[in-house]
Tab-separated table of C-alpha atoms and ligand atoms in Angstrom:
chain	number	residue	atom	x	y	z
A	1	MET	CA	71.138	-13.055	116.624
A	2	ASN	CA	68.883	-15.477	118.372
A	3	ARG	CA	69.309	-19.274	117.900
A	4	ARG	CA	66.400	-19.521	115.408
A	5	LYS	CA	67.661	-16.480	113.335
A	6	PHE	CA	71.002	-18.218	113.351
A	7	LEU	CA	69.622	-21.412	112.234
A	8	VAL	CA	67.494	-19.865	109.436
A	9	SER	CA	70.318	-17.882	108.149
A	10	SER	CA	72.792	-20.591	108.279
A	11	LEU	CA	70.541	-23.060	106.556
A	12	THR	CA	69.547	-20.581	103.982
A	13	SER	CA	73.299	-19.815	103.258
A	14	SER	CA	74.218	-23.414	103.205
A	15	ALA	CA	71.010	-24.014	100.778
A	16	MET	CA	72.101	-21.146	98.672
A	17	CYS	CA	75.546	-22.501	98.479
A	18	ALA	CA	74.145	-26.188	97.453
A	19	LEU	CA	71.864	-24.445	94.856
A	20	ARG	CA	74.700	-22.011	93.615
A	21	SER	CA	76.977	-25.207	93.176
A	22	ARG	CA	74.086	-27.172	91.656
A	23	LEU	CA	73.474	-24.377	89.149
A	24	VAL	CA	77.198	-24.057	88.501
A	25	LEU	CA	77.273	-27.822	87.852
A	26	ALA	CA	74.238	-27.663	85.438
A	27	LEU	CA	76.034	-24.950	83.506
A	28	ASP	CA	78.910	-26.717	83.401
A	29	GLU	CA	77.237	-29.826	82.101
A	30	GLN	CA	75.510	-27.741	79.363
A	31	ALA	CA	78.587	-26.207	78.198
A	32	ALA	CA	80.238	-29.494	77.902
A	33	LEU	CA	77.270	-31.056	76.214
A	34	ARG	CA	77.272	-28.086	73.714
A	35	GLU	CA	80.845	-28.526	73.234
A	36	LYS	CA	80.364	-32.395	72.511
A	37	LEU	CA	77.407	-31.680	70.082
A	38	MET	CA	79.526	-29.131	68.065
A	39	ARG	CA	82.245	-31.581	67.395
A	40	ASP	CA	80.034	-34.641	66.902
A	41	PRO	CA	80.623	-35.622	63.098
A	42	LEU	CA	77.531	-37.708	63.231
A	43	ARG	CA	75.241	-34.456	63.924
A	44	PRO	CA	73.509	-33.215	60.836
A	45	GLN	CA	74.593	-29.916	59.333
A	46	PHE	CA	71.886	-28.806	56.980
A	47	HIS	CA	68.869	-30.916	58.626
A	48	LEU	CA	66.947	-29.279	61.195
A	49	LEU	CA	67.152	-30.750	64.731
A	50	PRO	CA	67.032	-29.326	68.306
A	51	PRO	CA	70.101	-27.913	69.906
A	52	ALA	CA	70.200	-30.924	72.092
A	53	ASN	CA	68.076	-33.903	73.299
A	54	TRP	CA	65.249	-35.949	71.819
A	55	MET	CA	62.904	-35.100	68.790
A	56	ASN	CA	60.233	-36.846	67.053
A	57	ASP	CA	57.249	-35.970	64.618
A	58	PRO	CA	56.780	-32.705	62.720
A	59	CYS	CA	53.742	-30.949	64.064
A	60	ALA	CA	51.735	-28.200	62.544
A	61	PRO	CA	54.226	-27.014	59.762
A	62	ARG	CA	52.705	-23.623	58.143
A	63	PHE	CA	53.824	-20.589	56.023
A	64	PHE	CA	52.788	-17.582	58.389
A	65	SER	CA	53.609	-13.959	57.880
A	66	GLY	CA	56.338	-14.373	55.556
A	67	ARG	CA	58.149	-17.328	57.442
A	68	TYR	CA	57.910	-21.053	57.776
A	69	HIS	CA	57.071	-22.254	61.253
A	70	MET	CA	57.891	-25.888	62.158
A	71	PHE	CA	56.971	-27.377	65.592
A	72	PHE	CA	58.016	-30.831	66.660
A	73	GLN	CA	57.767	-33.327	69.284
A	74	TYR	CA	60.684	-32.670	71.867
A	75	ASN	CA	62.023	-33.924	74.966
A	76	PRO	CA	63.662	-30.936	76.567
A	77	GLY	CA	65.369	-33.186	79.308
A	78	ALA	CA	66.945	-35.932	77.639
A	79	ALA	CA	68.054	-37.736	74.592
A	80	VAL	CA	65.321	-40.192	74.810
A	81	TRP	CA	61.414	-40.020	74.289
A	82	GLY	CA	59.538	-38.745	77.034
A	83	ASP	CA	57.894	-35.466	78.780
A	84	ILE	CA	56.791	-34.490	75.223
A	85	HIS	CA	56.790	-30.684	74.547
A	86	TRP	CA	56.406	-28.909	71.094
A	87	ALA	CA	59.612	-27.235	70.050
A	88	HIS	CA	59.431	-24.387	67.627
A	89	ALA	CA	61.656	-23.121	64.812
A	90	VAL	CA	61.124	-20.673	61.862
A	91	SER	CA	62.802	-20.549	58.534
A	92	PRO	CA	62.737	-17.907	55.381
A	93	ASP	CA	63.407	-20.690	52.806
A	94	LEU	CA	62.777	-24.394	54.204
A	95	ILE	CA	66.471	-25.036	55.120
A	96	HIS	CA	67.933	-22.201	57.060
A	97	TRP	CA	66.021	-22.441	60.501
A	98	LYS	CA	66.385	-20.512	63.853
A	99	HIS	CA	64.941	-22.185	67.068
A	100	LEU	CA	62.508	-20.220	69.130
A	101	PRO	CA	61.530	-20.996	72.674
A	102	VAL	CA	59.392	-24.138	73.180
A	103	ALA	CA	55.820	-23.331	72.099
A	104	LEU	CA	53.709	-25.943	74.054
A	105	SER	CA	54.310	-27.490	77.278
A	106	PRO	CA	52.460	-30.376	79.237
A	107	THR	CA	50.091	-28.494	81.917
A	108	PRO	CA	50.393	-29.912	85.313
A	109	GLY	CA	47.104	-31.413	86.499
A	110	SER	CA	45.557	-30.739	83.198
A	111	TYR	CA	44.513	-32.894	80.224
A	112	ASP	CA	47.852	-32.742	78.745
A	113	ALA	CA	49.883	-33.113	82.119
A	114	TYR	CA	51.658	-36.493	80.536
A	115	GLY	CA	52.534	-34.845	77.333
A	116	CYS	CA	51.500	-32.512	74.230
A	117	PHE	CA	51.481	-35.195	71.367
A	118	THR	CA	51.337	-34.722	67.671
A	119	GLY	CA	48.936	-32.192	66.061
A	120	SER	CA	48.154	-30.104	62.966
A	121	VAL	CA	47.182	-26.417	61.844
A	122	LEU	CA	43.325	-25.961	62.025
A	123	PRO	CA	43.056	-24.228	58.612
A	124	GLY	CA	40.238	-21.717	57.767
A	125	VAL	CA	40.067	-19.788	60.947
A	126	ASP	CA	40.938	-16.153	61.932
A	127	VAL	CA	43.099	-16.677	64.809
A	128	PRO	CA	45.950	-19.179	64.231
A	129	SER	CA	44.953	-22.294	65.759
A	130	ILE	CA	46.339	-25.805	66.153
A	131	LEU	CA	44.801	-29.129	67.134
A	132	TYR	CA	46.898	-31.590	69.139
A	133	THR	CA	46.635	-34.861	71.487
A	134	GLY	CA	46.829	-34.150	75.159
A	135	VAL	CA	47.617	-37.198	77.112
A	136	THR	CA	47.245	-37.940	80.836
A	137	LYS	CA	47.867	-40.877	83.118
A	138	CYS	CA	44.546	-42.493	84.029
A	139	SER	CA	42.819	-45.870	85.329
A	140	PRO	CA	42.695	-48.863	82.904
A	141	GLN	CA	38.951	-48.110	82.396
A	142	GLU	CA	39.732	-44.737	80.623
A	143	GLU	CA	42.727	-45.703	78.869
A	144	THR	CA	42.816	-45.317	75.057
A	145	ILE	CA	46.028	-46.970	74.530
A	146	ARG	CA	46.083	-50.730	75.248
A	147	GLY	CA	48.145	-51.593	78.418
A	148	GLU	CA	49.633	-47.916	78.757
A	149	GLY	CA	47.439	-46.544	81.384
A	150	VAL	CA	47.029	-43.345	79.449
A	151	ARG	CA	44.308	-41.331	78.113
A	152	GLU	CA	44.276	-39.482	74.871
A	153	VAL	CA	41.989	-36.289	74.082
A	154	GLN	CA	42.171	-33.846	71.138
A	155	CYS	CA	42.945	-30.355	72.247
A	156	LEU	CA	42.760	-26.793	70.580
A	157	ALA	CA	44.924	-23.966	71.143
A	158	THR	CA	45.050	-20.492	69.561
A	159	SER	CA	47.732	-17.759	69.314
A	160	THR	CA	47.486	-14.266	68.759
A	161	ASP	CA	51.323	-13.738	68.861
A	162	PRO	CA	52.744	-12.499	65.543
A	163	GLU	CA	55.710	-15.121	66.287
A	164	LEU	CA	53.364	-18.024	66.983
A	165	GLY	CA	55.306	-18.410	69.905
A	166	ARG	CA	52.726	-18.159	72.877
A	167	TRP	CA	49.561	-20.435	72.689
A	168	THR	CA	46.496	-20.250	74.785
A	169	LYS	CA	45.044	-23.746	75.461
A	170	LEU	CA	40.997	-24.089	75.529
A	171	PRO	CA	39.820	-25.002	78.998
A	172	LYS	CA	38.795	-28.243	77.768
A	173	PRO	CA	39.566	-30.666	75.141
A	174	VAL	CA	37.456	-30.480	71.958
A	175	LEU	CA	37.161	-34.104	72.064
A	176	GLU	CA	37.199	-35.668	75.492
A	177	ALA	CA	36.982	-39.385	74.363
A	178	PRO	CA	36.777	-41.670	71.385
A	179	PRO	CA	33.468	-42.436	70.093
A	180	PRO	CA	31.276	-44.573	72.551
A	181	GLY	CA	30.946	-48.197	71.827
A	182	LEU	CA	34.115	-48.692	69.620
A	183	LYS	CA	36.925	-50.718	70.675
A	184	ILE	CA	39.624	-48.673	69.563
A	185	THR	CA	43.351	-49.308	69.948
A	186	GLY	CA	44.347	-45.473	70.186
A	187	PHE	CA	43.157	-41.944	69.832
A	188	ARG	CA	45.721	-39.385	68.479
A	189	ASP	CA	47.259	-36.947	66.057
A	190	PRO	CA	44.551	-35.221	64.692
A	191	CYS	CA	44.746	-34.000	60.994
A	192	PRO	CA	41.883	-31.145	60.126
A	193	TRP	CA	40.882	-29.921	56.874
A	194	LYS	CA	38.294	-27.392	55.530
A	195	ASP	CA	35.895	-27.814	52.563
A	196	GLY	CA	33.507	-24.814	51.995
A	197	ASP	CA	32.205	-23.885	55.366
A	198	THR	CA	32.487	-27.241	56.912
A	199	TRP	CA	35.557	-28.748	58.789
A	200	TYR	CA	36.600	-32.309	58.908
A	201	MET	CA	39.100	-34.056	61.204
A	202	GLY	CA	40.772	-37.498	60.818
A	203	VAL	CA	41.988	-38.735	64.150
A	204	GLY	CA	44.657	-41.881	64.003
A	205	SER	CA	43.113	-44.862	65.546
A	206	GLY	CA	42.292	-48.537	64.834
A	207	PHE	CA	40.036	-51.334	66.005
A	208	ASN	CA	41.194	-54.254	68.135
A	209	LYS	CA	42.125	-57.301	66.053
A	210	VAL	CA	40.602	-55.556	62.881
A	211	GLY	CA	43.064	-52.903	61.811
A	212	GLY	CA	44.389	-49.494	61.969
A	213	ALA	CA	41.898	-46.654	60.854
A	214	VAL	CA	41.481	-43.003	60.517
A	215	LEU	CA	38.283	-41.829	62.379
A	216	LEU	CA	36.560	-39.001	60.665
A	217	TYR	CA	34.769	-36.166	62.400
A	218	THR	CA	32.891	-33.276	61.218
A	219	SER	CA	32.339	-29.711	62.569
A	220	ARG	CA	30.548	-26.279	61.594
A	221	ASP	CA	32.812	-24.169	63.757
A	222	GLY	CA	36.192	-26.074	64.177
A	223	ARG	CA	35.454	-26.530	67.954
A	224	ASN	CA	32.402	-28.867	68.338
A	225	TRP	CA	32.875	-32.189	66.420
A	226	THR	CA	30.731	-34.980	65.351
A	227	TYR	CA	32.054	-38.632	64.695
A	228	LEU	CA	30.947	-39.944	61.271
A	229	HIS	CA	32.741	-43.123	60.354
A	230	PRO	CA	36.153	-44.437	59.566
A	231	LEU	CA	37.715	-42.318	56.631
A	232	ALA	CA	39.803	-45.392	55.750
A	233	GLN	CA	40.954	-48.632	57.380
A	234	GLY	CA	43.615	-51.092	57.258
A	235	LYS	CA	44.167	-54.759	58.315
A	236	TRP	CA	45.506	-56.291	61.478
A	237	ASN	CA	48.602	-58.265	60.786
A	238	GLU	CA	47.582	-61.015	63.278
A	239	GLY	CA	50.355	-60.512	65.507
A	240	THR	CA	49.928	-60.495	69.337
A	241	LYS	CA	52.329	-57.572	70.431
A	242	VAL	CA	50.804	-55.435	73.224
A	243	ASN	CA	51.442	-52.208	71.131
A	244	PRO	CA	48.674	-52.086	68.533
A	245	VAL	CA	51.102	-49.930	66.389
A	246	ASP	CA	53.224	-52.910	65.951
A	247	THR	CA	50.423	-55.223	64.909
A	248	GLY	CA	48.704	-52.900	62.358
A	249	GLU	CA	45.849	-52.422	64.609
A	250	MET	CA	46.553	-48.564	64.841
A	251	TRP	CA	47.539	-45.926	62.453
A	252	GLU	CA	49.465	-42.956	63.629
A	253	CYS	CA	49.951	-39.615	62.267
A	254	PRO	CA	47.512	-39.545	59.499
A	255	ASP	CA	47.659	-36.929	56.954
A	256	PHE	CA	44.944	-36.277	54.137
A	257	PHE	CA	44.892	-33.819	51.239
A	258	PRO	CA	44.026	-33.238	47.585
A	259	LEU	CA	46.852	-33.618	44.963
A	260	ALA	CA	46.299	-32.950	41.459
A	261	ASP	CA	42.844	-34.529	40.938
A	262	LYS	CA	43.215	-37.035	43.526
A	263	HIS	CA	43.452	-37.368	47.305
A	264	VAL	CA	46.382	-38.653	49.304
A	265	LEU	CA	46.204	-40.660	52.610
A	266	LEU	CA	49.515	-41.172	54.602
A	267	TYR	CA	49.922	-42.834	57.750
A	268	SER	CA	52.680	-44.597	59.733
A	269	THR	CA	52.268	-48.076	61.335
A	270	GLU	CA	54.167	-51.380	61.941
A	271	ARG	CA	57.158	-49.057	61.646
A	272	LYS	CA	56.600	-48.310	58.049
A	273	VAL	CA	54.983	-45.103	56.318
A	274	TYR	CA	52.574	-45.569	53.666
A	275	TRP	CA	50.883	-43.441	51.017
A	276	GLU	CA	47.495	-44.356	49.316
A	277	VAL	CA	46.194	-42.149	46.342
A	278	GLY	CA	42.481	-42.319	45.552
A	279	THR	CA	39.394	-40.271	45.504
A	280	PHE	CA	37.401	-38.707	48.362
A	281	ASP	CA	33.911	-39.193	47.566
A	282	LYS	CA	31.943	-36.260	48.656
A	283	ARG	CA	28.561	-38.339	48.863
A	284	ASP	CA	29.801	-41.012	51.376
A	285	LEU	CA	32.668	-39.059	52.736
A	286	ARG	CA	34.756	-42.130	52.369
A	287	PHE	CA	38.337	-42.494	50.909
A	288	HIS	CA	38.617	-44.964	48.175
A	289	THR	CA	42.031	-46.121	47.522
A	290	GLU	CA	43.524	-46.649	43.818
A	291	THR	CA	47.073	-47.043	44.434
A	292	ARG	CA	49.503	-47.496	47.595
A	293	GLY	CA	53.135	-47.758	48.325
A	294	LEU	CA	55.749	-47.105	50.796
A	295	LEU	CA	56.686	-43.604	51.375
A	296	ASP	CA	60.219	-44.301	52.536
A	297	HIS	CA	62.041	-47.686	52.845
A	298	GLY	CA	64.161	-46.682	55.991
A	299	SER	CA	64.557	-44.500	59.004
A	300	TYR	CA	61.426	-42.095	58.519
A	301	TYR	CA	58.224	-42.014	60.172
A	302	ALA	CA	55.232	-39.806	61.491
A	303	MET	CA	55.264	-37.469	58.253
A	304	LYS	CA	53.070	-34.333	57.942
A	305	SER	CA	52.549	-31.967	55.077
A	306	MET	CA	51.734	-28.207	54.335
A	307	VAL	CA	51.286	-26.038	51.490
A	308	ASP	CA	53.922	-23.592	50.969
A	309	GLU	CA	54.070	-19.854	49.777
A	310	LYS	CA	54.322	-21.307	46.101
A	311	GLY	CA	51.298	-23.632	46.412
A	312	ARG	CA	53.529	-26.733	46.497
A	313	ARG	CA	52.513	-29.654	48.724
A	314	ILE	CA	55.598	-30.118	51.146
A	315	LEU	CA	56.030	-33.075	53.072
A	316	TRP	CA	58.251	-33.196	56.399
A	317	GLY	CA	59.137	-36.294	58.245
A	318	TRP	CA	61.088	-37.442	61.334
A	319	VAL	CA	64.398	-39.054	60.668
A	320	GLN	CA	64.615	-41.943	63.536
A	321	GLU	CA	67.792	-43.111	65.154
A	322	THR	CA	68.881	-46.991	64.563
A	323	ARG	CA	71.141	-46.888	67.602
A	324	SER	CA	70.169	-47.774	71.158
A	325	PRO	CA	68.490	-45.410	73.719
A	326	GLU	CA	72.079	-45.772	75.674
A	327	GLU	CA	73.945	-44.491	72.503
A	328	CYS	CA	71.604	-41.748	72.191
A	329	LYS	CA	72.110	-40.591	75.824
A	330	VAL	CA	75.897	-40.696	75.282
A	331	ALA	CA	75.519	-38.581	72.229
A	332	GLY	CA	73.206	-36.253	73.629
A	333	TRP	CA	70.848	-35.905	70.842
A	334	ALA	CA	68.323	-38.078	68.802
A	335	GLY	CA	66.339	-37.659	65.755
A	336	ALA	CA	66.163	-34.981	62.922
A	337	MET	CA	63.791	-33.571	60.586
A	338	ALA	CA	64.134	-35.260	57.027
A	339	LEU	CA	64.624	-32.854	54.147
A	340	PRO	CA	61.572	-31.269	52.720
A	341	ARG	CA	59.798	-33.225	49.789
A	342	VAL	CA	57.732	-31.575	46.999
A	343	LEU	CA	54.931	-34.132	46.418
A	344	SER	CA	53.407	-34.650	43.038
A	345	LEU	CA	51.333	-37.360	41.294
A	346	GLY	CA	52.835	-39.563	38.394
A	347	PRO	CA	50.677	-40.117	35.343
A	348	ASP	CA	50.219	-43.833	36.848
A	349	ASN	CA	48.823	-42.224	40.027
A	350	THR	CA	51.783	-42.961	42.097
A	351	LEU	CA	53.365	-40.436	44.303
A	352	ARG	CA	56.557	-38.807	43.409
A	353	MET	CA	58.825	-36.753	45.660
A	354	ASP	CA	61.793	-34.809	45.509
A	355	VAL	CA	63.463	-31.954	47.433
A	356	PRO	CA	62.394	-28.550	46.411
A	357	PRO	CA	64.395	-27.605	43.119
A	358	GLU	CA	65.968	-24.403	44.919
A	359	PHE	CA	67.966	-26.601	46.960
A	360	ALA	CA	70.439	-26.791	44.126
A	361	SER	CA	71.516	-23.275	45.250
A	362	PHE	CA	72.877	-24.759	48.553
A	363	ARG	CA	75.619	-26.759	46.835
A	364	THR	CA	79.195	-25.362	47.560
A	365	GLY	CA	80.778	-26.790	44.292
A	366	THR	CA	81.798	-29.759	42.655
A	367	GLN	CA	84.114	-32.160	44.719
A	368	LYS	CA	86.239	-35.386	44.311
A	369	SER	CA	85.157	-36.642	47.587
A	370	ILE	CA	82.217	-35.646	50.296
A	371	LYS	CA	84.137	-33.598	52.921
A	372	ASP	CA	82.990	-33.113	56.389
A	373	ARG	CA	80.152	-35.632	55.873
A	374	ALA	CA	77.896	-32.883	54.124
A	375	GLY	CA	77.169	-33.231	50.414
A	376	GLU	CA	75.000	-34.337	47.555
A	377	VAL	CA	75.694	-37.305	45.085
A	378	ILE	CA	73.754	-37.295	41.784
A	379	CYS	CA	74.172	-40.419	39.750
A	380	LYS	CA	72.552	-41.720	36.452
A	381	PHE	CA	72.995	-45.112	35.169
A	382	LYS	CA	71.606	-47.342	32.498
A	383	VAL	CA	68.965	-49.959	33.408
A	384	GLY	CA	69.492	-53.209	31.804
A	385	GLN	CA	71.465	-56.456	32.347
A	386	SER	CA	74.777	-55.281	33.768
A	387	ALA	CA	75.236	-55.674	37.543
A	388	CYS	CA	76.608	-52.240	38.901
A	389	GLY	CA	76.363	-49.949	42.039
A	390	LEU	CA	77.741	-47.092	44.020
A	391	GLU	CA	79.870	-47.521	47.298
A	392	LEU	CA	80.617	-44.699	50.068
A	393	ARG	CA	83.812	-45.457	51.603
A	394	SER	CA	86.155	-43.707	54.119
A	395	GLY	CA	89.756	-45.193	53.135
A	396	THR	CA	88.862	-48.792	53.420
A	397	THR	CA	85.759	-48.791	55.401
A	398	LEU	CA	82.738	-49.462	53.436
A	399	LEU	CA	80.171	-47.167	54.736
A	400	PHE	CA	77.143	-47.496	52.541
A	401	ALA	CA	76.525	-49.438	49.289
A	402	ILE	CA	73.779	-49.326	46.445
A	403	GLN	CA	73.706	-52.551	44.400
A	404	TYR	CA	72.108	-53.021	41.070
A	405	GLY	CA	71.881	-56.721	39.801
A	406	GLY	CA	70.429	-55.961	36.360
A	407	ALA	CA	66.730	-56.443	37.030
A	408	SER	CA	63.737	-54.168	38.193
A	409	SER	CA	65.114	-53.643	41.816
A	410	VAL	CA	67.968	-52.032	43.586
A	411	THR	CA	69.382	-52.710	47.044
A	412	ILE	CA	69.969	-49.613	48.944
A	413	GLY	CA	71.881	-49.853	52.482
A	414	GLY	CA	70.448	-53.425	52.668
A	415	LYS	CA	66.984	-52.773	51.463
A	416	THR	CA	65.556	-53.979	48.364
A	417	ILE	CA	63.689	-51.240	46.283
A	418	PRO	CA	61.743	-51.286	42.957
A	419	LEU	CA	63.462	-49.647	40.094
A	420	SER	CA	62.153	-48.728	36.909
A	421	SER	CA	64.000	-46.382	34.281
A	422	GLY	CA	62.773	-43.324	32.540
A	423	ARG	CA	62.089	-42.866	28.889
A	424	ASP	CA	66.075	-42.494	28.204
A	425	GLY	CA	66.546	-46.038	29.724
A	426	LEU	CA	68.390	-44.249	32.828
A	427	ALA	CA	67.767	-44.544	36.504
A	428	SER	CA	68.608	-41.743	38.715
A	429	LEU	CA	70.004	-41.695	42.200
A	430	ARG	CA	70.054	-38.665	44.350
A	431	LEU	CA	71.859	-38.950	47.741
A	432	PHE	CA	72.158	-36.164	50.446
A	433	ILE	CA	74.613	-37.261	53.069
A	434	ASP	CA	74.609	-35.239	56.305
A	435	GLY	CA	76.389	-36.375	59.375
A	436	SER	CA	74.900	-39.893	60.117
A	437	ILE	CA	71.932	-39.375	57.526
A	438	ILE	CA	71.871	-40.549	53.876
A	439	GLU	CA	68.690	-39.862	52.144
A	440	THR	CA	68.664	-41.627	48.700
A	441	PHE	CA	65.944	-40.570	46.012
A	442	VAL	CA	65.351	-43.058	43.307
A	443	ASN	CA	63.867	-41.683	40.228
A	444	SER	CA	61.947	-39.188	42.538
A	445	ARG	CA	59.566	-42.250	43.235
A	446	GLU	CA	61.290	-44.159	46.054
A	447	VAL	CA	63.056	-42.800	48.971
A	448	MET	CA	65.378	-44.773	51.468
A	449	THR	CA	66.587	-42.816	54.495
A	450	ALA	CA	69.502	-44.512	55.908
A	451	ARG	CA	71.668	-44.055	59.081
A	452	CYS	CA	75.215	-44.575	58.959
A	453	TYR	CA	77.342	-44.162	62.300
A	454	ALA	CA	80.551	-45.429	61.183
A	455	PRO	CA	83.196	-43.032	61.587
A	456	ALA	CA	84.831	-41.386	58.258
A	457	PRO	CA	87.893	-39.787	59.263
A	458	ALA	CA	89.284	-39.962	55.746
A	459	GLY	CA	86.080	-37.948	54.233
A	460	ILE	CA	83.670	-39.929	52.010
A	461	GLN	CA	84.921	-41.407	48.671
A	462	VAL	CA	82.377	-42.316	46.157
A	463	ALA	CA	83.039	-45.093	43.582
A	464	TRP	CA	81.098	-46.677	40.903
A	465	THR	CA	81.322	-50.596	40.845
A	466	GLY	CA	80.607	-53.250	38.103
A	467	ALA	CA	79.715	-52.379	34.679
A	468	VAL	CA	81.669	-49.326	33.706
A	469	ASP	CA	79.427	-48.745	30.718
A	470	ALA	CA	76.508	-48.751	32.581
A	471	LEU	CA	77.421	-45.380	34.397
A	472	SER	CA	75.977	-42.265	32.568
A	473	THR	CA	76.949	-39.471	35.195
A	474	LEU	CA	78.199	-39.232	38.563
A	475	GLU	CA	78.461	-35.750	40.235
A	476	LEU	CA	79.446	-34.997	43.663
A	477	SER	CA	79.007	-31.605	45.374
A	478	GLY	CA	79.298	-30.085	49.106
A	479	ILE	CA	76.399	-28.684	50.936
A	480	ALA	CA	76.792	-25.615	52.913
A	481	PRO	CA	75.996	-26.083	56.891
A	482	ILE	CA	73.076	-24.149	57.895
A	483	SER	CA	74.833	-23.181	61.062
A	484	LYS	CA	78.564	-22.755	62.018
A	485	ASP	CA	78.401	-24.994	65.101
A	486	ARG	CA	76.156	-28.120	64.288
A	487	LEU	CA	73.550	-26.690	66.502
A	488	THR	CA	71.300	-25.567	63.756
A	489	VAL	CA	70.630	-22.172	65.331
B	1	FRU	C1	54.523	-41.102	66.473
B	1	FRU	C2	53.841	-40.804	67.761
B	1	FRU	C3	52.415	-40.179	67.555
B	1	FRU	C4	52.349	-39.602	69.047
B	1	FRU	C5	53.930	-38.937	69.173
B	1	FRU	C6	54.162	-38.775	70.667
B	1	FRU	O1	55.852	-41.146	66.443
B	1	FRU	O2	53.956	-41.993	68.531
B	1	FRU	O3	51.460	-41.122	67.375
B	1	FRU	O4	51.219	-38.656	68.876
B	1	FRU	O5	54.502	-39.811	68.497
B	1	FRU	O6	55.372	-38.365	70.835
């Protein structure tokens, strides 16, 4: 062996050794992370979430070939936001999920190199297609988000894979830039629909110092789009924060669909989620709002809807963490998908929502307390003069409280929420407790998604407080985990 060959071979073997030990370390770390996640009592057991790391918005949910497909914003490398891919899961019934490989990844050097942001199904086409926002780093002149140095474009990908796992991106975005001449504050999260042989698409955006908006486009083929005008527009809150989403100058994740004889517009801004019910006038192609409200009063954001195989309008949303990024890194995971909500319209044209009725079959039976932080509480009480409430405790630790002061509001987890009674004079509370998530449905009208990270080693006891005669019913049941190991696979 000559000197060169010796050097090359020794280098190679020492490099191999280093690589092997790095690999072993990575595998060890992965196994340790899995072990930690499996034992983490704060990890939900019947909500969808990735096996580890960060997730945010639901993307392009659909029923296809007998199964539900859910995609969502996902960072494969850490439990904080960044390097955004589309994760993919399938379900036969909207609750039991199986993870599939990542469906969409940023392409280095391309229009989505910095991230594959939120998107939707492009309906009414022969080959399954999605529209999503591609993001790249850019010069200040090209940026579409104030001060961020990034450019957002709308992109189309198609799939001939029966599993919807492999997607082919078009060589160029379908929308390379926002409409010229407009001083927009962001340009992302397309939501298309089809009416007859015409496609429409709303894009989340807004105008500097004016307010958030949905930009409306139209197309004859789903690929070539023409800008029309704002479909709807909101108001700037006159704040001066750099991020236009915080000042109401930008609306994220719009969703727009017919419901009963009305149209519904959903959007996320100022860290809140809104619904508006109104009419979509086919003459002026604008949305005219009649009623509006908050879609959720807690840690819920960036929702997206779909129609299920029964024809119901189902809403999904991202349950955000309320702990710090440092705590999320330590935990090894962040974010979950909220339970699906069936949307309907009340007689007063307000939005109503509840989990699908078939979810009752996931109950494991009546319990005296909630075990393993997974269960459901149903409570009905008389709306009137008496102060009363519900407390969730573990031993002496108060985990969560609902307080009713005898008027037309109720305080849930510290948030004051409007309350009205039904014809029977009762108000209904339905709580889903899962790890650190507590979703409370009030009269199927208002929802409050809360996070509770306090330890509950003694299980969760549920107690009625205040006026005893105000309580009509209080039922507790367990809910079956969707996987044995809290990894929801
Ligand atoms: C909302 C959002 C979207 C964007 C995505 C990026 O949570 O900011 O507007 O497309 O997240 O992950």
